mmCIF file with all atom_site columns, C-alpha atoms and ligand atoms in Angstrom:
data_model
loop_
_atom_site.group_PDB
_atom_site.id
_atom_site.type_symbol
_atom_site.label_atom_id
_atom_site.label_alt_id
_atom_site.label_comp_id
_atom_site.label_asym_id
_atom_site.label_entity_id
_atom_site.label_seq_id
_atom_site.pdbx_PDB_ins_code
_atom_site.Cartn_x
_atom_site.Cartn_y
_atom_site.Cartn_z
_atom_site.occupancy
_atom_site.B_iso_or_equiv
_atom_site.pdbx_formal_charge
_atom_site.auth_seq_id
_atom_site.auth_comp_id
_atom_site.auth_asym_id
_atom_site.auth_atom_id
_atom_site.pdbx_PDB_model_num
ATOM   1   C CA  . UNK A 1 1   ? 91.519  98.779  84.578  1.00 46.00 ? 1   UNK A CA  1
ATOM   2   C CA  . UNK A 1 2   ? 93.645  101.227 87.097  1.00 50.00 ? 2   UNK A CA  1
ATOM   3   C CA  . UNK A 1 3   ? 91.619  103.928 89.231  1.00 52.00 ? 3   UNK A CA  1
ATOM   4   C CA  . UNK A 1 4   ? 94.850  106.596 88.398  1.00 62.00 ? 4   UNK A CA  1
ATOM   5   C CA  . UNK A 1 5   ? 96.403  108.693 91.320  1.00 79.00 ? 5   UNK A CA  1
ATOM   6   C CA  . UNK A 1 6   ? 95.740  106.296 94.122  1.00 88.00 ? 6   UNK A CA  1
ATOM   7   C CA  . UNK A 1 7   ? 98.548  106.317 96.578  1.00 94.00 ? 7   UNK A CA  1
ATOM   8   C CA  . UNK A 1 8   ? 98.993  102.813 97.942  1.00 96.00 ? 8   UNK A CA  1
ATOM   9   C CA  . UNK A 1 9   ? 101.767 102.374 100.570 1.00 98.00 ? 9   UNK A CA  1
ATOM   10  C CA  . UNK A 1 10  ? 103.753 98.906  100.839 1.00 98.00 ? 10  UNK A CA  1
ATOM   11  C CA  . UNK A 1 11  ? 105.096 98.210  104.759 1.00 98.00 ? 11  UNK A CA  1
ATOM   12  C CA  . UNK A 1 12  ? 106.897 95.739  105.252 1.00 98.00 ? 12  UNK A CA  1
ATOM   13  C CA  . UNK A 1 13  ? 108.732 93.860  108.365 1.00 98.00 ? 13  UNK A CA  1
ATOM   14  C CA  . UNK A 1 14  ? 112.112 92.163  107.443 1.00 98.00 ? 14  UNK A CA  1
ATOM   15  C CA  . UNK A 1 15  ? 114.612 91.071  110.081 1.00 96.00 ? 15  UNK A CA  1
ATOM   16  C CA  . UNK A 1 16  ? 117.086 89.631  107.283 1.00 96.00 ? 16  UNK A CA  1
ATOM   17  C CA  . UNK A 1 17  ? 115.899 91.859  104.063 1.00 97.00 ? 17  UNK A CA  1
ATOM   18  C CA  . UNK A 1 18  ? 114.275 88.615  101.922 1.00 98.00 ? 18  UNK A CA  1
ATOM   19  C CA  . UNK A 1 19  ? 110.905 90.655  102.419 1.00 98.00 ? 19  UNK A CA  1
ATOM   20  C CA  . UNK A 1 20  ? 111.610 93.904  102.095 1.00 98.00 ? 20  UNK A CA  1
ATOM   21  C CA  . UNK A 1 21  ? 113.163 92.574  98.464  1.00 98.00 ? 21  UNK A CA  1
ATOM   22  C CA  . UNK A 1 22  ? 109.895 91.265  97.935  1.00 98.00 ? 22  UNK A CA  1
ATOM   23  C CA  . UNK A 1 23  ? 108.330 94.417  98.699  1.00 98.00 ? 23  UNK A CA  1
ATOM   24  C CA  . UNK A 1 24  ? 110.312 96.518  96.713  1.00 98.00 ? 24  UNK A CA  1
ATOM   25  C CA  . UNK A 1 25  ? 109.528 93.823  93.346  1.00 98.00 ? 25  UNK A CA  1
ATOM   26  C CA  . UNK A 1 26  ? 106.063 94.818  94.064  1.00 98.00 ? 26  UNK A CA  1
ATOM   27  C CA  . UNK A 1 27  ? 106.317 98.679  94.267  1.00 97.00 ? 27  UNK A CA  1
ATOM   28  C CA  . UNK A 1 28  ? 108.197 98.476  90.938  1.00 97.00 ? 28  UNK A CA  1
ATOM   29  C CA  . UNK A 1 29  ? 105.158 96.344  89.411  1.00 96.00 ? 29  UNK A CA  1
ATOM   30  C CA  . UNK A 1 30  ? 102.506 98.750  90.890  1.00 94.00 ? 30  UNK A CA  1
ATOM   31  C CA  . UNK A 1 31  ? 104.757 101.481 89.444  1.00 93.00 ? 31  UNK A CA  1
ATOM   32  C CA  . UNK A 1 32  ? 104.463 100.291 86.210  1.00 91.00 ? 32  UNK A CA  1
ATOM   33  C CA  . UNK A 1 33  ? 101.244 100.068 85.955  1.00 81.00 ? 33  UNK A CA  1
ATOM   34  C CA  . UNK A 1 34  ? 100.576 104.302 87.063  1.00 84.00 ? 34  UNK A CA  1
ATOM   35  C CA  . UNK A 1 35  ? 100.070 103.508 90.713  1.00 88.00 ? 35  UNK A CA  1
ATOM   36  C CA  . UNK A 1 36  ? 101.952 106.238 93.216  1.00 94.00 ? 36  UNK A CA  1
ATOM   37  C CA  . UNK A 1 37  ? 103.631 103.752 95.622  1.00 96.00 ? 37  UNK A CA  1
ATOM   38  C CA  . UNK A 1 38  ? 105.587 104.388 98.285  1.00 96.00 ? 38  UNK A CA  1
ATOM   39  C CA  . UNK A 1 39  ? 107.476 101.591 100.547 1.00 98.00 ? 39  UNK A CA  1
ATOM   40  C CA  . UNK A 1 40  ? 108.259 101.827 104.179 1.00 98.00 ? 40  UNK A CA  1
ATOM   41  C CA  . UNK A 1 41  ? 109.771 99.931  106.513 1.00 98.00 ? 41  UNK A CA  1
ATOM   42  C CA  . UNK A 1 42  ? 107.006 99.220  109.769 1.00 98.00 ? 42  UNK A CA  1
ATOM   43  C CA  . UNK A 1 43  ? 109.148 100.667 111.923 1.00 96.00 ? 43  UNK A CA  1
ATOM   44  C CA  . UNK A 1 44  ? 108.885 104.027 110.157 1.00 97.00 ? 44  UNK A CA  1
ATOM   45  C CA  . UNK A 1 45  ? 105.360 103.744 109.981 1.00 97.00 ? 45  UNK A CA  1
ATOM   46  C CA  . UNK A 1 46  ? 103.267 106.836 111.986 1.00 91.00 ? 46  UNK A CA  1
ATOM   47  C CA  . UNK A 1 47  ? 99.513  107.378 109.829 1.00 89.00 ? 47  UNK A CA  1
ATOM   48  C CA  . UNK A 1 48  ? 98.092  105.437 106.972 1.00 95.00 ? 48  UNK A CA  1
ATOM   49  C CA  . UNK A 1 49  ? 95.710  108.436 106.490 1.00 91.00 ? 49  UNK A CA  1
ATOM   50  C CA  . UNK A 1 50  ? 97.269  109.654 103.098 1.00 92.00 ? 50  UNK A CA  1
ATOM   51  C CA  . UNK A 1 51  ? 96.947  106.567 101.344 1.00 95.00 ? 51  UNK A CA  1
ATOM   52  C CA  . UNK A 1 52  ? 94.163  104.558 99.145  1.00 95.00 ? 52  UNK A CA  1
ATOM   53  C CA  . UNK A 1 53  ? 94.883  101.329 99.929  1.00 96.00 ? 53  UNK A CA  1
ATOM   54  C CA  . UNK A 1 54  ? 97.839  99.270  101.991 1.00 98.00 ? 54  UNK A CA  1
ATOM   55  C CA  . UNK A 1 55  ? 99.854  96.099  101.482 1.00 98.00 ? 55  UNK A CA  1
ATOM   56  C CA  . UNK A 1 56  ? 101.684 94.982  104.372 1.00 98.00 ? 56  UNK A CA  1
ATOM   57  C CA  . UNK A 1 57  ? 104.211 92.352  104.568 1.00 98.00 ? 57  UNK A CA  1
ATOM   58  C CA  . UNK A 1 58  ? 105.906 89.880  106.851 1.00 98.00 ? 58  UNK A CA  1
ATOM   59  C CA  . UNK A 1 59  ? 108.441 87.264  107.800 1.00 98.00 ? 59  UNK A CA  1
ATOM   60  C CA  . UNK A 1 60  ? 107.237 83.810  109.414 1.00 98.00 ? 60  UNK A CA  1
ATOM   61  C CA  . UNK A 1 61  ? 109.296 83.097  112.288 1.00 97.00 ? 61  UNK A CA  1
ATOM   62  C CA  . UNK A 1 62  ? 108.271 79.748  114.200 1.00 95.00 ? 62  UNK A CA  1
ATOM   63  C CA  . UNK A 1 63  ? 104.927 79.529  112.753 1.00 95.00 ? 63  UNK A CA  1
ATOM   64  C CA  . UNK A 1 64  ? 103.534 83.210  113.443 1.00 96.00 ? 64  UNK A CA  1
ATOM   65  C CA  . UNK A 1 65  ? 103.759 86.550  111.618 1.00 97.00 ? 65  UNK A CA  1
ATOM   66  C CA  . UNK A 1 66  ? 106.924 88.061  113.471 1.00 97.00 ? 66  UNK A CA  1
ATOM   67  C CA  . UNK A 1 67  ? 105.555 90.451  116.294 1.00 97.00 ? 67  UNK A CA  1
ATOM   68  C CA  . UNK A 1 68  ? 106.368 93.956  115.043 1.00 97.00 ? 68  UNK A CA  1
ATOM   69  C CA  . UNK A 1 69  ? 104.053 93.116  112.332 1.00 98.00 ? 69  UNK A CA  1
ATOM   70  C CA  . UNK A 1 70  ? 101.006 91.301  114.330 1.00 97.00 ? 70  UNK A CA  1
ATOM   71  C CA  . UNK A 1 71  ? 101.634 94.309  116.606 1.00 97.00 ? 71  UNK A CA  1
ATOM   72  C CA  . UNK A 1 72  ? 101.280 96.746  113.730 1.00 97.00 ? 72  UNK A CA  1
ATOM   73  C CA  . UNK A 1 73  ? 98.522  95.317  112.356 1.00 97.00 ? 73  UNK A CA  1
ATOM   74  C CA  . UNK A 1 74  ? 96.790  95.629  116.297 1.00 97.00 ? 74  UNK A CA  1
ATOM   75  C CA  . UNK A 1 75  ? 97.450  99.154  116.931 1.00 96.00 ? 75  UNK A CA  1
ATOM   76  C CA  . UNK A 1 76  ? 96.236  100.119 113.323 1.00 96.00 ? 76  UNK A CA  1
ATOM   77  C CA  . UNK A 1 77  ? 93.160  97.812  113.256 1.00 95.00 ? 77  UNK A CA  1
ATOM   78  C CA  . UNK A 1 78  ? 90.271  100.642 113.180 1.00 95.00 ? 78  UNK A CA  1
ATOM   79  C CA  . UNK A 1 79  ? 91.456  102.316 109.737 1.00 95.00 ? 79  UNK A CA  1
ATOM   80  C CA  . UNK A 1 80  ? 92.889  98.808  108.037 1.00 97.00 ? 80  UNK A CA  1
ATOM   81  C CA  . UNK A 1 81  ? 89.268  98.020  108.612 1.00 95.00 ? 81  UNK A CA  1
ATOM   82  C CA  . UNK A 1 82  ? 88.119  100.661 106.289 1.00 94.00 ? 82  UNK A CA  1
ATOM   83  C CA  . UNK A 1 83  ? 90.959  100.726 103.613 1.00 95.00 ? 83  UNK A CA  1
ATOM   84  C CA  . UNK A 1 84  ? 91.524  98.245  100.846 1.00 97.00 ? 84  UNK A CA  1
ATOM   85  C CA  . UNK A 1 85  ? 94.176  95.979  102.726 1.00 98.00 ? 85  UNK A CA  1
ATOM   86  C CA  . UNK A 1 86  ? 96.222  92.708  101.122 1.00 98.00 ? 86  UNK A CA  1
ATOM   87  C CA  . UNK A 1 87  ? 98.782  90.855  103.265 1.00 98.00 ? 87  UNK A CA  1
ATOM   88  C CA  . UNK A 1 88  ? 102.068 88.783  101.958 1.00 98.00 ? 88  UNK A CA  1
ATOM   89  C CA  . UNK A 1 89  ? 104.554 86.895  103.830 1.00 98.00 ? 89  UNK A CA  1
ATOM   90  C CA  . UNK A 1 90  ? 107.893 84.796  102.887 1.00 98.00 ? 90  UNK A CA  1
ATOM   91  C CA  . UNK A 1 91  ? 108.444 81.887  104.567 1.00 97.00 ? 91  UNK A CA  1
ATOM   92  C CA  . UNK A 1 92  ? 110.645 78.698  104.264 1.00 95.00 ? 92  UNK A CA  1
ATOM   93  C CA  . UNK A 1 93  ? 108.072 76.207  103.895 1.00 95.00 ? 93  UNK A CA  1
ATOM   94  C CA  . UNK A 1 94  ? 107.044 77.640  100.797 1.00 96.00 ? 94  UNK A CA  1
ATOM   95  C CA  . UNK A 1 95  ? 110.311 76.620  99.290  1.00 95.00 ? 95  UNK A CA  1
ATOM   96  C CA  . UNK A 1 96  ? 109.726 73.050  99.078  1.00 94.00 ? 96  UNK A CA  1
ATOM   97  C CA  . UNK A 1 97  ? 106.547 73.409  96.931  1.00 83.00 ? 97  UNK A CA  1
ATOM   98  C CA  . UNK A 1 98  ? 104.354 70.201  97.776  1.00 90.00 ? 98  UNK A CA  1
ATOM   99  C CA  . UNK A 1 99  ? 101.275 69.786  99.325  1.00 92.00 ? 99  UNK A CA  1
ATOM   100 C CA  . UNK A 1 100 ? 102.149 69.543  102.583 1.00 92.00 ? 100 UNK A CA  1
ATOM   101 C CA  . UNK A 1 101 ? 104.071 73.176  102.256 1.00 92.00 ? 101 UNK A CA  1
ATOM   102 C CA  . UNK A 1 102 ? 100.926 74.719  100.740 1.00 92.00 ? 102 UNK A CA  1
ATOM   103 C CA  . UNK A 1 103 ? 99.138  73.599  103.391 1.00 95.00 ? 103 UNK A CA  1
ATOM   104 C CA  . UNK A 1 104 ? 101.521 75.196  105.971 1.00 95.00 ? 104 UNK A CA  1
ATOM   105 C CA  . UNK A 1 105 ? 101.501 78.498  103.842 1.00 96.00 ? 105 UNK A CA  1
ATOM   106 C CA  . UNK A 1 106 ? 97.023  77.847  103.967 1.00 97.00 ? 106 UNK A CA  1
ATOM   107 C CA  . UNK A 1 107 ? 98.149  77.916  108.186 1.00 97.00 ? 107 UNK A CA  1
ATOM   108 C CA  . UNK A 1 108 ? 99.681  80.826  108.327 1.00 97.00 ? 108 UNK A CA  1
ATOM   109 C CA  . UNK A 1 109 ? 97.394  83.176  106.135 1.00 97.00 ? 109 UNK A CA  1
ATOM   110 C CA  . UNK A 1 110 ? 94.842  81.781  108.192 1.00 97.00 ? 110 UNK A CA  1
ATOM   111 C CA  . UNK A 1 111 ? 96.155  82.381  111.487 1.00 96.00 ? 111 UNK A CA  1
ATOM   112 C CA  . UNK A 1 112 ? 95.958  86.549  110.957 1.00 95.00 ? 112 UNK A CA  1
ATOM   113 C CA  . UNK A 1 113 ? 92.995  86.192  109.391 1.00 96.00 ? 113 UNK A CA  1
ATOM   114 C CA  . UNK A 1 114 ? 91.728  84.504  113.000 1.00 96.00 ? 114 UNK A CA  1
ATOM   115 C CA  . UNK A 1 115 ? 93.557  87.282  114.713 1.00 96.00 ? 115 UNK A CA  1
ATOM   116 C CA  . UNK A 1 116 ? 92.369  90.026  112.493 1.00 97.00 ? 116 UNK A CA  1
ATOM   117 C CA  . UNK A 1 117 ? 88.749  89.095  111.900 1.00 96.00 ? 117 UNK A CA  1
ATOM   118 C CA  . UNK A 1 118 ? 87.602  92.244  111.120 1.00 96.00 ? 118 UNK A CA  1
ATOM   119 C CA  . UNK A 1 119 ? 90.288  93.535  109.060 1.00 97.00 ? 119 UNK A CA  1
ATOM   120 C CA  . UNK A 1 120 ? 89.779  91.892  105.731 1.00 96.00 ? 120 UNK A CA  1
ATOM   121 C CA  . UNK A 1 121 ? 92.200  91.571  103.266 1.00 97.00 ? 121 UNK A CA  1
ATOM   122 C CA  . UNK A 1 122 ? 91.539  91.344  99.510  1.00 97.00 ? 122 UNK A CA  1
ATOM   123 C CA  . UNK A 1 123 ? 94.503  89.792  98.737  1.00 98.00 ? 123 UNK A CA  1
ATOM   124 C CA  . UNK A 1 124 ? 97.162  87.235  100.602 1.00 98.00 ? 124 UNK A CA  1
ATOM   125 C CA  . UNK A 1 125 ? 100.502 86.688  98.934  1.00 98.00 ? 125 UNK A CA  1
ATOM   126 C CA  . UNK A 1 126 ? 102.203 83.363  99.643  1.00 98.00 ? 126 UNK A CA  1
ATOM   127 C CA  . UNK A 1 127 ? 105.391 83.563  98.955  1.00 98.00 ? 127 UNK A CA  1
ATOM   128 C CA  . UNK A 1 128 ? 109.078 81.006  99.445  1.00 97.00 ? 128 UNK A CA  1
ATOM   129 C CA  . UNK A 1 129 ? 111.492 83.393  101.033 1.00 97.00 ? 129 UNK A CA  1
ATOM   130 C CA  . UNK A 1 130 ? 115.565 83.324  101.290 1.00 97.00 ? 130 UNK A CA  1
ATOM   131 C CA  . UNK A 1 131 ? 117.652 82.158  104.418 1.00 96.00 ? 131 UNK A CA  1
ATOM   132 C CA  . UNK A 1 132 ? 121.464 82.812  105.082 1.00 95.00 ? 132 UNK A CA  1
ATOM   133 C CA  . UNK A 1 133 ? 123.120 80.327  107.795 1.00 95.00 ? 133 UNK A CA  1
ATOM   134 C CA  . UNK A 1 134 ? 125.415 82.165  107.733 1.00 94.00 ? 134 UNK A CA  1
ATOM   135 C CA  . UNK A 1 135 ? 123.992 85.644  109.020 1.00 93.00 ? 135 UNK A CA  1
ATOM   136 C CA  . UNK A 1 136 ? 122.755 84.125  111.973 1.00 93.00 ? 136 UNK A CA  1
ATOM   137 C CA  . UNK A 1 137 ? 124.197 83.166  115.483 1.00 95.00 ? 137 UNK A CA  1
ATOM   138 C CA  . UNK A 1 138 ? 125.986 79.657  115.684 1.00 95.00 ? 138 UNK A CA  1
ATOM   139 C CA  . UNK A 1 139 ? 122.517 78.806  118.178 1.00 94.00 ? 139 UNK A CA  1
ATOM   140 C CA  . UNK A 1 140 ? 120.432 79.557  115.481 1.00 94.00 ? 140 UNK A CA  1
ATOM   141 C CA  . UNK A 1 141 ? 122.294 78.091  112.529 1.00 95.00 ? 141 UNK A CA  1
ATOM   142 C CA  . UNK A 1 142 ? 122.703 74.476  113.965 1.00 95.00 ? 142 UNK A CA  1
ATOM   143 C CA  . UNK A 1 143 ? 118.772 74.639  114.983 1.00 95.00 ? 143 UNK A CA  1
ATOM   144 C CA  . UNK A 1 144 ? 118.373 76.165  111.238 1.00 94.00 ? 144 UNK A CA  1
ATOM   145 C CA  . UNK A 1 145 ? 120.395 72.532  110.260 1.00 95.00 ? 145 UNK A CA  1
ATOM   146 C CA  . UNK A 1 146 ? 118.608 70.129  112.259 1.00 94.00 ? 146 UNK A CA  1
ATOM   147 C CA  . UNK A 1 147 ? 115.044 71.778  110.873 1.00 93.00 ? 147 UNK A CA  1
ATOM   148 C CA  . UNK A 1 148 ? 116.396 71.504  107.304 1.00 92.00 ? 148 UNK A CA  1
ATOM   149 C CA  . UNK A 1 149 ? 117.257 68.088  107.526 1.00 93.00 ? 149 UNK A CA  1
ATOM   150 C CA  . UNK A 1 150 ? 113.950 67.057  108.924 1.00 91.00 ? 150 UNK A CA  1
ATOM   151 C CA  . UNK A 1 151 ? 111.407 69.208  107.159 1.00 91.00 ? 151 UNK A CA  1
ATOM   152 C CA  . UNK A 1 152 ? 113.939 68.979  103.510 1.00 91.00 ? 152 UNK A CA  1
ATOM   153 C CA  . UNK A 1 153 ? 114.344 72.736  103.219 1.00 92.00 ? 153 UNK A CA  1
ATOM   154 C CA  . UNK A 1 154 ? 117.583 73.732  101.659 1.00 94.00 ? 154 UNK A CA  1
ATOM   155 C CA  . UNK A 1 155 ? 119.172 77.416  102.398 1.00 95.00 ? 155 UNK A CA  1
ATOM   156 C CA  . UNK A 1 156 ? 118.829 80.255  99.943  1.00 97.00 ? 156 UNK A CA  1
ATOM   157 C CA  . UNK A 1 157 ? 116.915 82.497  98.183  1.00 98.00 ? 157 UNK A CA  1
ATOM   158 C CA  . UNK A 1 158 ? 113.856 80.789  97.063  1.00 97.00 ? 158 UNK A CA  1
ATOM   159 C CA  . UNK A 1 159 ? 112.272 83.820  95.937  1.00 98.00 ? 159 UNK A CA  1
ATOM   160 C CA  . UNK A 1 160 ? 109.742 83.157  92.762  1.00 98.00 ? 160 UNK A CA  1
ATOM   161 C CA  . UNK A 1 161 ? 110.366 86.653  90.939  1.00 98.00 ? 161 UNK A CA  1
ATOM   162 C CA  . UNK A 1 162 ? 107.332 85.844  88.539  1.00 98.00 ? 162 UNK A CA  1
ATOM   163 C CA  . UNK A 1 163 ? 104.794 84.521  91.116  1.00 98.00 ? 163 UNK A CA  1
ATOM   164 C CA  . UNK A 1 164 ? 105.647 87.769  93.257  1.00 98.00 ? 164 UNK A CA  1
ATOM   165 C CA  . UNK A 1 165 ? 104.873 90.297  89.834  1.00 97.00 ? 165 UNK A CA  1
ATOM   166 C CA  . UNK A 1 166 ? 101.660 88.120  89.037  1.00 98.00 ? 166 UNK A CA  1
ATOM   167 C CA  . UNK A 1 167 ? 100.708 88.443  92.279  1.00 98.00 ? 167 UNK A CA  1
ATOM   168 C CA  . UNK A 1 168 ? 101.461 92.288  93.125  1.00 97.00 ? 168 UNK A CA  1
ATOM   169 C CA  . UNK A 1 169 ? 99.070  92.750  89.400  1.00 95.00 ? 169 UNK A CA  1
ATOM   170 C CA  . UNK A 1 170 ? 96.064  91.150  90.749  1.00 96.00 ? 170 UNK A CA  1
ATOM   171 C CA  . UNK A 1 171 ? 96.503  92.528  94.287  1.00 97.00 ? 171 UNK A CA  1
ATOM   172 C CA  . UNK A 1 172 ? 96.297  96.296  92.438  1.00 95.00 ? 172 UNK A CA  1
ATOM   173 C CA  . UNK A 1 173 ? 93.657  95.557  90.330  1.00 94.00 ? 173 UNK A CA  1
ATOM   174 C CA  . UNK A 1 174 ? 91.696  94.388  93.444  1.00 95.00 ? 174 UNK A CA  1
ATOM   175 C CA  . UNK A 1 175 ? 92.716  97.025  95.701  1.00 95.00 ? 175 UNK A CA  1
ATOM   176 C CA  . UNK A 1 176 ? 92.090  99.378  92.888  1.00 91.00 ? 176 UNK A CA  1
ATOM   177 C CA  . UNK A 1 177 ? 88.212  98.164  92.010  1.00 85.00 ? 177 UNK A CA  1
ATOM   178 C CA  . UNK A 1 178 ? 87.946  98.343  96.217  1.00 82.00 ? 178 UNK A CA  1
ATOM   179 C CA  . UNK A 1 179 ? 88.811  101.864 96.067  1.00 62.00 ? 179 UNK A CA  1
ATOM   180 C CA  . UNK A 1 180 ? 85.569  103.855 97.439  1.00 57.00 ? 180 UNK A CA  1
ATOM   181 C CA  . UNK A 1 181 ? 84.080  100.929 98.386  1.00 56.00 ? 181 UNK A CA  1
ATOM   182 C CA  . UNK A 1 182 ? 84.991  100.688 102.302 1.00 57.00 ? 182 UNK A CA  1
HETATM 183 C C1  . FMN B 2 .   ? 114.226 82.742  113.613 1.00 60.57 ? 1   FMN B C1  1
HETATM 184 C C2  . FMN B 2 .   ? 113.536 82.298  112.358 1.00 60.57 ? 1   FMN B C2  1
HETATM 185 C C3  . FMN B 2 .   ? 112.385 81.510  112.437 1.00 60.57 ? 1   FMN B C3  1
HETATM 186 C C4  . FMN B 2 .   ? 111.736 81.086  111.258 1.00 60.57 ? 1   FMN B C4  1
HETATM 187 N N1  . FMN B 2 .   ? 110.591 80.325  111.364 1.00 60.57 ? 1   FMN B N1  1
HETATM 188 C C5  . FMN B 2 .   ? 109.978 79.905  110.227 1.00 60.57 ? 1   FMN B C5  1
HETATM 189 C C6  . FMN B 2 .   ? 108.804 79.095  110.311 1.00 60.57 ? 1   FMN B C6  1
HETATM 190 O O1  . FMN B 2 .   ? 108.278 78.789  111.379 1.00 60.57 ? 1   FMN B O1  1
HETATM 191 N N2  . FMN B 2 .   ? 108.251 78.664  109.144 1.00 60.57 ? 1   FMN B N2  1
HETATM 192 C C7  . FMN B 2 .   ? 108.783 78.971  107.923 1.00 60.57 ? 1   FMN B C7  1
HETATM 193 O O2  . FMN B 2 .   ? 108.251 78.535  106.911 1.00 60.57 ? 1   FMN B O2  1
HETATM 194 N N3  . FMN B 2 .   ? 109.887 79.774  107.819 1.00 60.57 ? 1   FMN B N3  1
HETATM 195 C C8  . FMN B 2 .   ? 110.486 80.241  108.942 1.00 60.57 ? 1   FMN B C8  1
HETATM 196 N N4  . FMN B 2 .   ? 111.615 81.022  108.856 1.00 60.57 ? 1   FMN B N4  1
HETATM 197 C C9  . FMN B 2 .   ? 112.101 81.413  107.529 1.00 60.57 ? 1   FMN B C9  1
HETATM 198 C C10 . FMN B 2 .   ? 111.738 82.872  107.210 1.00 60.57 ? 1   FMN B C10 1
HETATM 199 O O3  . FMN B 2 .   ? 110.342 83.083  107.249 1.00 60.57 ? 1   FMN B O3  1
HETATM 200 C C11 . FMN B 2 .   ? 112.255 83.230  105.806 1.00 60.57 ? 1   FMN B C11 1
HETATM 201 O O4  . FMN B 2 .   ? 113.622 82.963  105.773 1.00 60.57 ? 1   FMN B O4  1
HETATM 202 C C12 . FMN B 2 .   ? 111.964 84.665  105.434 1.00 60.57 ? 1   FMN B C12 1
HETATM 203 O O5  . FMN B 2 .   ? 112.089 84.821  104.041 1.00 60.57 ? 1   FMN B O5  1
HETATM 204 C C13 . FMN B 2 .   ? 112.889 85.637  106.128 1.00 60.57 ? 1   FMN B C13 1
HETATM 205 O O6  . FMN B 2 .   ? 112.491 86.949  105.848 1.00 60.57 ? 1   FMN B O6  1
HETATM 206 P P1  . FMN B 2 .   ? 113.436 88.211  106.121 1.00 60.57 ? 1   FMN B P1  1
HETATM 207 O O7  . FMN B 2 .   ? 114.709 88.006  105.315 1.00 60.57 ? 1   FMN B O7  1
HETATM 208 O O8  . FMN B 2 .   ? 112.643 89.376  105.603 1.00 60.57 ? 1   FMN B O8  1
HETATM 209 O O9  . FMN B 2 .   ? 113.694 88.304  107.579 1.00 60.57 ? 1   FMN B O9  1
HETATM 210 C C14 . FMN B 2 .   ? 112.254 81.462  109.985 1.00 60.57 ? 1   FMN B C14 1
HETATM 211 C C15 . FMN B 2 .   ? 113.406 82.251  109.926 1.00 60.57 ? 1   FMN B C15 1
HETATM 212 C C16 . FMN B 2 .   ? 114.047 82.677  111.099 1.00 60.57 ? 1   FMN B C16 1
HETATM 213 C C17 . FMN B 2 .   ? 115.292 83.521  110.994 1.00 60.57 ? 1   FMN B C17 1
#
């Protein structure tokens, strides 16, 4: 069950767009299901004191939520504590779907949850992202190509459509029951 009306804002950090994709697949779930959901990018972001509930959503770059978002989350920490939060972030290492990639995926959800302790999200979305060689700087790309040939990752858009719609309907279901609570 829904709690109608609630306004639940999506931000989301994105230096190459894979994640703000991903956060526009789950404002068009929440829509569906009679949530008012609005998406904006973190930069745009000034007050959270409209809303019901927040999902906010990042990039991994070398193993940490990229700053903007970390710095975000920091700035805003005293009223995340009292809304119903959930996090997501794309990464690469999500792409290759074995153990050893969950694990990583495990590492990074639990590395803002270390830096974050009091801001407790009710949801974490783990999700394989996309990467473009060819957006990047000619540095960049031939590090991207030495990584991908030692960790196995392969460039693209690895995005999992249906895990990212399964996930946005629990998230709003638990953000919903949440509502009132904090
Ligand atoms: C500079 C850079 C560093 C990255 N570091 C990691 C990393 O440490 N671990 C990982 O799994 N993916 C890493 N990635 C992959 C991104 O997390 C992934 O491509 C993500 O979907 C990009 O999101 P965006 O398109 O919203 O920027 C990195 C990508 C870039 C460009």
């Amino acid at each position: 069950m829904t709690v109608q009306n609630r306004k639940v804002l999506i931000i989301y950090a994105s230096q190459y767009g894979s994640t703000g994709g991903i956060a526009d697949a789950i404002k068009k779930e929440l829509g569906e299901n009679g949530t008012i959901v609005e998406t904006k990018a973190i930069k745009e972001v000034t007050d959270l004191d409209r809303y019901d509930a927040v999902i906010i959503g990042s990039p991994i770059q070398y193993d940490r939520w990229i700053p903007e978002t970390r710095e975000f989350i920091a700035t805003h920490q005293e009223i995340l504590k009292k809304l119903p939060v959930a996090f997501f972030f794309s990464c690469m290492a999500l792409s290759l779907r074995s153990k050893k990639s969950r694990r990583q995926g495990q590492i990074y959800s639990d590395y803002l949850l270390n830096a974050f302790p009091e801001v407790k999200p009710l949801a974490i979305g783990q999700f394989a992202g996309a990467l473009d060689l060819t957006r990047m700087s000619i540095f960049l790309r031939m590090a991207f190509r030495f990584i991908m040939v030692i960790t196995g990752a392969k460039e693209g858009d690895h995005r999992d459509w249906n895990a990212i719609r399964t996930w946005a309907r629990d998230a709003d279901q638990r953000l919903s029951f949440a509502k009132g609570r904090f």
